[in-house]
Amino acid sequence: MPRNAVTRFAPTPSGPLHVGHLLAALEARRVADELGGACLLRIEDIDLRARDPQWVELMHEDLAWLGLHFDGEVMYQTRRFDAYAAALEKLRGLGLLYPCFCNRGDIRAHVAESGRAPHATLGYLYPGTCKHLPPDEVQRRLQAGDAHCWRIDMERVQDIIGCPEWHDAYRGTQRCVPTEYGDVVLARKELPSSYHLAVVVDDAAQGVTHVTRGEDLFDATHIHRALQGVLGLPTPEYMHHALLRDNEGKRLAKRDGARSLQSLRQAGYSPRQVMDSLRAALQNGGIWVC
Ligand code: GLU
């Protein structure tokens, strides 16, 4: 049994928490308890939609109402931009970053030209349009202040780290092929980090040994493994759990306001009833009927 196991619940509070978040929180808590370790709370609020303090406040209220407790200090990603900037500098020093001046429309058009379908979970993979721009054009556009983001060159990443393995407790050993997921965005002007960069830097900073997360993030984990490789960070054990679904088998998401914890609370459900419904859903193949 690993000593000092650390898990984390890492919600993005861009709206009220819903029952899917509760499942993620309970999974993180369960694994920490089973391993005799700590379960931390990290607020993933770098996304502009997650910066509204009302959602963070409501999240704390919901968690307190359910009696869910976390260990140690709460981490807020909006307080960690220096750590993300240091990681970006490291990647820049390795020659792995390049500016990309494409907007969404450009990317869609280039993907359509290449005849590639969007990736099932990651959407339109970047086709590399700006990767080979002549250096003088790059300088000119940067100096002119043209809107751009910073992407990581996954071909070079693969040259450096090859195709490393990672392990999922439910699905076994996986091989990460960095070039399969496109040159993802790591920073933008208005957002000096992306989800992918922040999550990797923070899991390492918090000493997370076991990442419990929904299976919708399975592909993203390959990207995280690649970033860990080039940043020289440890790779945790992963545990991708199934997602809750409605009666029609559709994944529950934030837009399903009726399943928000706040609405269940307001409808008179007790924390016990919500927990029992979640347990019943898990025994019923993840179908939530509350
Ligand atoms: N913040 C993400 C979410 O709320 C989960 C982060 C993760 O597990 O890496 O979906």
Short mmCIF file of C-alpha atoms and ligand atoms in Angstrom, two decimals:
data_model
loop_
_atom_site.label_atom_id
_atom_site.label_comp_id
_atom_site.label_asym_id
_atom_site.label_seq_id
_atom_site.Cartn_x
_atom_site.Cartn_y
_atom_site.Cartn_z
CA MET A 1 0.00 0.00 0.00
CA PRO A 2 1.55 3.35 -1.02
CA ARG A 3 2.36 5.60 1.90
CA ASN A 4 1.49 9.28 1.72
CA ALA A 5 -1.04 8.75 -1.06
CA VAL A 6 -2.58 12.05 -2.21
CA THR A 7 -5.70 12.48 -4.34
CA ARG A 8 -7.51 15.66 -5.30
CA PHE A 9 -10.95 16.94 -6.22
CA ALA A 10 -10.37 19.65 -8.84
CA PRO A 11 -13.66 21.25 -9.95
CA THR A 12 -13.96 24.09 -12.45
CA PRO A 13 -16.64 26.27 -10.84
CA SER A 14 -18.09 27.78 -14.01
CA GLY A 15 -21.62 27.21 -12.71
CA PRO A 16 -23.33 25.34 -9.85
CA LEU A 17 -21.82 21.93 -8.99
CA HIS A 18 -23.89 19.04 -10.25
CA VAL A 19 -24.15 15.41 -9.24
CA GLY A 20 -21.31 14.49 -11.61
CA HIS A 21 -19.02 16.71 -9.54
CA LEU A 22 -20.24 14.96 -6.42
CA LEU A 23 -19.26 11.61 -7.92
CA ALA A 24 -15.78 12.97 -8.74
CA ALA A 25 -15.41 14.33 -5.19
CA LEU A 26 -16.50 11.03 -3.63
CA GLU A 27 -14.12 9.05 -5.84
CA ALA A 28 -11.19 11.22 -4.78
CA ARG A 29 -12.20 10.86 -1.13
CA ARG A 30 -12.78 7.10 -1.41
CA VAL A 31 -9.38 6.40 -2.97
CA ALA A 32 -7.59 8.58 -0.40
CA ASP A 33 -9.41 6.82 2.45
CA GLU A 34 -8.71 3.36 1.03
CA LEU A 35 -5.01 4.17 0.72
CA GLY A 36 -4.89 5.93 4.07
CA GLY A 37 -3.86 9.18 2.40
CA ALA A 38 -5.01 12.79 1.96
CA CYS A 39 -7.63 14.22 -0.38
CA LEU A 40 -6.97 17.83 -1.43
CA LEU A 41 -9.26 20.44 -2.95
CA ARG A 42 -8.08 22.48 -5.93
CA ILE A 43 -10.25 25.15 -7.52
CA GLU A 44 -9.57 25.22 -11.26
CA ASP A 45 -10.63 28.81 -11.81
CA ILE A 46 -8.26 30.00 -14.55
CA ASP A 47 -10.98 29.71 -17.15
CA LEU A 48 -12.66 33.13 -17.45
CA ARG A 49 -16.09 31.50 -16.98
CA ALA A 50 -14.96 30.11 -13.62
CA ARG A 51 -13.91 33.47 -12.15
CA ASP A 52 -17.34 34.51 -10.86
CA PRO A 53 -17.02 34.37 -7.04
CA GLN A 54 -20.67 33.37 -6.66
CA TRP A 55 -19.90 29.90 -8.06
CA VAL A 56 -16.96 29.32 -5.73
CA GLU A 57 -19.07 30.42 -2.77
CA LEU A 58 -21.92 28.16 -3.82
CA MET A 59 -19.46 25.30 -4.27
CA HIS A 60 -18.20 25.66 -0.70
CA GLU A 61 -21.82 25.78 0.54
CA ASP A 62 -22.72 22.62 -1.39
CA LEU A 63 -19.67 20.74 -0.12
CA ALA A 64 -20.35 21.82 3.47
CA TRP A 65 -24.03 20.82 3.14
CA LEU A 66 -22.96 17.35 2.00
CA GLY A 67 -20.45 17.12 4.86
CA LEU A 68 -17.54 16.61 2.43
CA HIS A 69 -14.21 17.61 3.88
CA PHE A 70 -10.80 17.95 2.30
CA ASP A 71 -7.33 17.92 3.77
CA GLY A 72 -4.74 20.68 3.80
CA GLU A 73 -5.00 24.07 2.18
CA VAL A 74 -7.30 24.79 -0.74
CA MET A 75 -5.36 25.61 -3.91
CA TYR A 76 -6.71 28.27 -6.31
CA GLN A 77 -5.26 28.22 -9.81
CA THR A 78 -5.73 31.97 -10.23
CA ARG A 79 -3.07 32.41 -7.51
CA ARG A 80 -0.52 30.27 -9.35
CA PHE A 81 0.27 32.14 -12.54
CA ASP A 82 3.96 32.48 -11.56
CA ALA A 83 4.32 28.69 -11.38
CA TYR A 84 2.69 28.30 -14.82
CA ALA A 85 4.93 31.06 -16.26
CA ALA A 86 8.03 29.21 -14.95
CA ALA A 87 6.90 25.98 -16.62
CA LEU A 88 6.24 27.86 -19.87
CA GLU A 89 9.73 29.38 -19.71
CA LYS A 90 11.21 25.93 -19.29
CA LEU A 91 9.35 24.68 -22.37
CA ARG A 92 10.35 27.80 -24.31
CA GLY A 93 13.97 27.18 -23.33
CA LEU A 94 13.69 23.67 -24.78
CA GLY A 95 12.48 25.22 -28.07
CA LEU A 96 9.09 23.54 -27.75
CA LEU A 97 6.75 26.54 -28.00
CA TYR A 98 5.66 28.49 -31.06
CA PRO A 99 3.18 31.34 -31.50
CA CYS A 100 0.00 30.54 -33.41
CA PHE A 101 -1.96 33.34 -35.06
CA CYS A 102 -4.91 31.23 -36.24
CA ASN A 103 -8.44 31.88 -35.03
CA ARG A 104 -11.05 29.16 -34.63
CA GLY A 105 -12.41 29.75 -38.13
CA ASP A 106 -8.91 29.34 -39.68
CA ILE A 107 -8.39 26.09 -37.80
CA ARG A 108 -11.76 24.69 -38.83
CA ALA A 109 -11.06 25.59 -42.47
CA HIS A 110 -7.60 24.00 -42.41
CA VAL A 111 -8.92 20.85 -40.75
CA ALA A 112 -11.70 20.65 -43.36
CA GLU A 113 -9.11 21.03 -46.15
CA SER A 114 -7.12 18.16 -44.71
CA GLY A 115 -10.28 16.02 -44.72
CA ARG A 116 -9.79 15.01 -41.05
CA ALA A 117 -12.81 14.55 -38.78
CA PRO A 118 -12.71 16.33 -35.39
CA HIS A 119 -11.27 14.22 -32.58
CA ALA A 120 -13.99 12.51 -30.50
CA THR A 121 -13.15 14.20 -27.19
CA LEU A 122 -10.62 16.92 -28.03
CA GLY A 123 -12.41 18.55 -30.97
CA TYR A 124 -10.46 20.05 -33.85
CA LEU A 125 -6.81 19.02 -33.52
CA TYR A 126 -4.49 21.78 -34.62
CA PRO A 127 -3.10 20.96 -38.08
CA GLY A 128 0.20 22.80 -37.49
CA THR A 129 -0.46 25.78 -39.78
CA CYS A 130 1.78 28.25 -37.88
CA LYS A 131 4.49 25.77 -36.96
CA HIS A 132 6.62 26.47 -40.01
CA LEU A 133 6.11 30.19 -40.49
CA PRO A 134 9.35 31.94 -41.52
CA PRO A 135 11.08 33.42 -38.42
CA ASP A 136 11.02 36.97 -39.83
CA GLU A 137 7.26 36.75 -40.36
CA VAL A 138 6.83 35.51 -36.77
CA GLN A 139 8.89 38.46 -35.46
CA ARG A 140 6.99 40.95 -37.58
CA ARG A 141 3.61 39.68 -36.42
CA LEU A 142 4.63 39.52 -32.75
CA GLN A 143 5.96 43.08 -32.93
CA ALA A 144 2.80 44.23 -34.66
CA GLY A 145 0.85 42.81 -31.70
CA ASP A 146 -1.16 40.32 -33.80
CA ALA A 147 -3.41 38.17 -31.59
CA HIS A 148 -1.75 34.83 -30.89
CA CYS A 149 -1.54 31.93 -28.47
CA TRP A 150 1.42 29.62 -27.65
CA ARG A 151 1.31 26.00 -28.77
CA ILE A 152 3.58 23.11 -27.93
CA ASP A 153 5.30 21.32 -30.80
CA MET A 154 4.39 17.69 -30.11
CA GLU A 155 6.70 16.37 -32.83
CA ARG A 156 9.66 17.78 -30.94
CA VAL A 157 8.19 16.52 -27.67
CA GLN A 158 8.07 13.04 -29.18
CA ASP A 159 11.69 13.43 -30.38
CA ILE A 160 12.69 14.15 -26.78
CA ILE A 161 10.59 11.71 -24.74
CA GLY A 162 9.44 9.13 -27.29
CA CYS A 163 6.13 7.44 -26.43
CA PRO A 164 6.13 7.00 -22.64
CA GLU A 165 3.78 4.80 -20.65
CA TRP A 166 1.33 5.69 -17.96
CA HIS A 167 -0.98 3.52 -15.92
CA ASP A 168 -4.71 3.54 -15.37
CA ALA A 169 -5.85 1.42 -12.44
CA TYR A 170 -8.97 0.27 -14.33
CA ARG A 171 -7.67 0.04 -17.91
CA GLY A 172 -4.07 -1.03 -17.40
CA THR A 173 -0.88 0.31 -18.98
CA GLN A 174 -1.29 2.96 -21.68
CA ARG A 175 1.18 4.34 -24.20
CA CYS A 176 1.20 8.08 -24.87
CA VAL A 177 1.91 9.05 -28.48
CA PRO A 178 2.42 12.83 -28.13
CA THR A 179 1.74 13.64 -31.80
CA GLU A 180 -1.71 12.03 -31.71
CA TYR A 181 -3.34 14.89 -29.88
CA GLY A 182 -2.15 17.87 -31.88
CA ASP A 183 -0.09 20.88 -30.81
CA VAL A 184 -2.29 21.98 -27.90
CA VAL A 185 -2.49 25.55 -26.62
CA LEU A 186 -0.51 26.16 -23.43
CA ALA A 187 -1.04 29.91 -23.00
CA ARG A 188 -2.93 32.90 -24.35
CA LYS A 189 -2.59 36.62 -23.80
CA GLU A 190 -5.67 36.85 -21.59
CA LEU A 191 -4.99 33.46 -20.00
CA PRO A 192 -1.30 32.87 -19.21
CA SER A 193 -1.89 29.12 -18.81
CA SER A 194 -4.18 26.48 -20.22
CA TYR A 195 -6.02 23.70 -18.40
CA HIS A 196 -3.44 21.16 -19.60
CA LEU A 197 -0.41 23.08 -18.33
CA ALA A 198 -1.99 24.13 -15.02
CA VAL A 199 -3.22 20.65 -14.13
CA VAL A 200 0.19 19.07 -14.70
CA VAL A 201 2.09 21.75 -12.78
CA ASP A 202 -0.41 21.65 -9.91
CA ASP A 203 -0.63 17.86 -9.58
CA ALA A 204 3.14 17.86 -9.17
CA ALA A 205 3.14 20.83 -6.76
CA GLN A 206 0.47 19.19 -4.59
CA GLY A 207 2.28 15.86 -4.61
CA VAL A 208 -0.75 14.10 -6.11
CA THR A 209 -0.05 10.38 -6.38
CA HIS A 210 -3.48 9.22 -7.65
CA VAL A 211 -5.53 11.25 -10.13
CA THR A 212 -9.20 10.22 -10.04
CA ARG A 213 -11.15 11.84 -12.88
CA GLY A 214 -14.03 11.17 -15.27
CA GLU A 215 -13.40 9.01 -18.31
CA ASP A 216 -14.17 12.05 -20.52
CA LEU A 217 -10.62 13.19 -19.65
CA PHE A 218 -8.94 9.93 -20.71
CA ASP A 219 -7.51 11.45 -23.91
CA ALA A 220 -6.42 14.59 -22.08
CA THR A 221 -4.38 12.39 -19.74
CA HIS A 222 -2.14 11.43 -22.69
CA ILE A 223 -1.38 15.13 -23.20
CA HIS A 224 -0.63 15.47 -19.50
CA ARG A 225 1.74 12.51 -19.64
CA ALA A 226 3.63 14.17 -22.50
CA LEU A 227 3.91 17.45 -20.56
CA GLN A 228 5.13 15.62 -17.45
CA GLY A 229 7.81 14.01 -19.63
CA VAL A 230 9.24 17.25 -20.99
CA LEU A 231 8.88 19.15 -17.70
CA GLY A 232 10.57 16.35 -15.75
CA LEU A 233 7.57 15.94 -13.41
CA PRO A 234 6.43 12.69 -11.80
CA THR A 235 3.54 10.76 -13.35
CA PRO A 236 0.78 9.83 -10.92
CA GLU A 237 -1.35 6.69 -11.11
CA TYR A 238 -4.64 7.45 -12.95
CA MET A 239 -8.14 6.18 -12.24
CA HIS A 240 -10.70 7.24 -14.86
CA HIS A 241 -14.17 6.58 -13.53
CA ALA A 242 -17.42 6.17 -15.50
CA LEU A 243 -19.71 9.21 -15.81
CA LEU A 244 -23.29 9.54 -14.61
CA ARG A 245 -25.95 9.30 -17.32
CA ASP A 246 -29.66 10.06 -17.54
CA ASN A 247 -32.41 7.55 -18.40
CA GLU A 248 -31.64 7.93 -22.09
CA GLY A 249 -27.98 7.20 -21.51
CA LYS A 250 -26.98 10.83 -22.11
CA ARG A 251 -24.08 12.13 -20.04
CA LEU A 252 -25.15 14.50 -17.23
CA ALA A 253 -23.53 17.88 -17.68
CA LYS A 254 -23.61 21.36 -16.23
CA ARG A 255 -26.41 22.40 -18.57
CA ASP A 256 -28.68 19.95 -16.68
CA GLY A 257 -29.45 22.59 -14.06
CA ALA A 258 -32.09 20.30 -12.51
CA ARG A 259 -29.32 18.02 -11.25
CA SER A 260 -27.32 20.79 -9.65
CA LEU A 261 -26.67 20.17 -5.96
CA GLN A 262 -28.24 23.55 -5.21
CA SER A 263 -31.49 22.61 -6.94
CA LEU A 264 -31.64 19.27 -5.11
CA ARG A 265 -31.03 21.10 -1.84
CA GLN A 266 -33.77 23.62 -2.67
CA ALA A 267 -36.16 20.84 -3.68
CA GLY A 268 -35.91 19.50 -0.13
CA TYR A 269 -33.58 16.53 -0.61
CA SER A 270 -31.38 15.79 2.39
CA PRO A 271 -27.63 15.17 1.94
CA ARG A 272 -28.33 11.54 2.88
CA GLN A 273 -30.93 11.18 0.09
CA VAL A 274 -28.55 12.67 -2.46
CA MET A 275 -25.77 10.31 -1.36
CA ASP A 276 -28.19 7.33 -1.46
CA SER A 277 -29.29 8.31 -4.99
CA LEU A 278 -25.68 8.47 -6.06
CA ARG A 279 -25.00 5.03 -4.59
CA ALA A 280 -28.12 3.67 -6.33
CA ALA A 281 -26.97 5.22 -9.61
CA LEU A 282 -23.59 3.55 -9.29
CA GLN A 283 -25.28 0.19 -8.72
CA ASN A 284 -27.50 0.87 -11.72
CA GLY A 285 -24.68 1.30 -14.25
CA GLY A 286 -24.33 5.04 -13.58
CA ILE A 287 -27.95 5.96 -14.42
CA TRP A 288 -29.08 8.87 -12.25
CA VAL A 289 -32.84 9.06 -11.60
CA CYS A 290 -33.21 11.49 -8.67
N1 GLU B 1 -11.40 20.77 -13.59
C1 GLU B 1 -11.81 19.63 -14.35
C2 GLU B 1 -13.32 19.52 -14.35
O1 GLU B 1 -13.99 20.13 -13.52
C3 GLU B 1 -11.22 18.32 -13.85
C4 GLU B 1 -9.75 18.39 -13.71
C5 GLU B 1 -8.96 17.11 -13.72
O2 GLU B 1 -9.37 16.06 -13.25
O3 GLU B 1 -7.87 17.19 -14.18
O4 GLU B 1 -13.83 18.83 -15.20
#
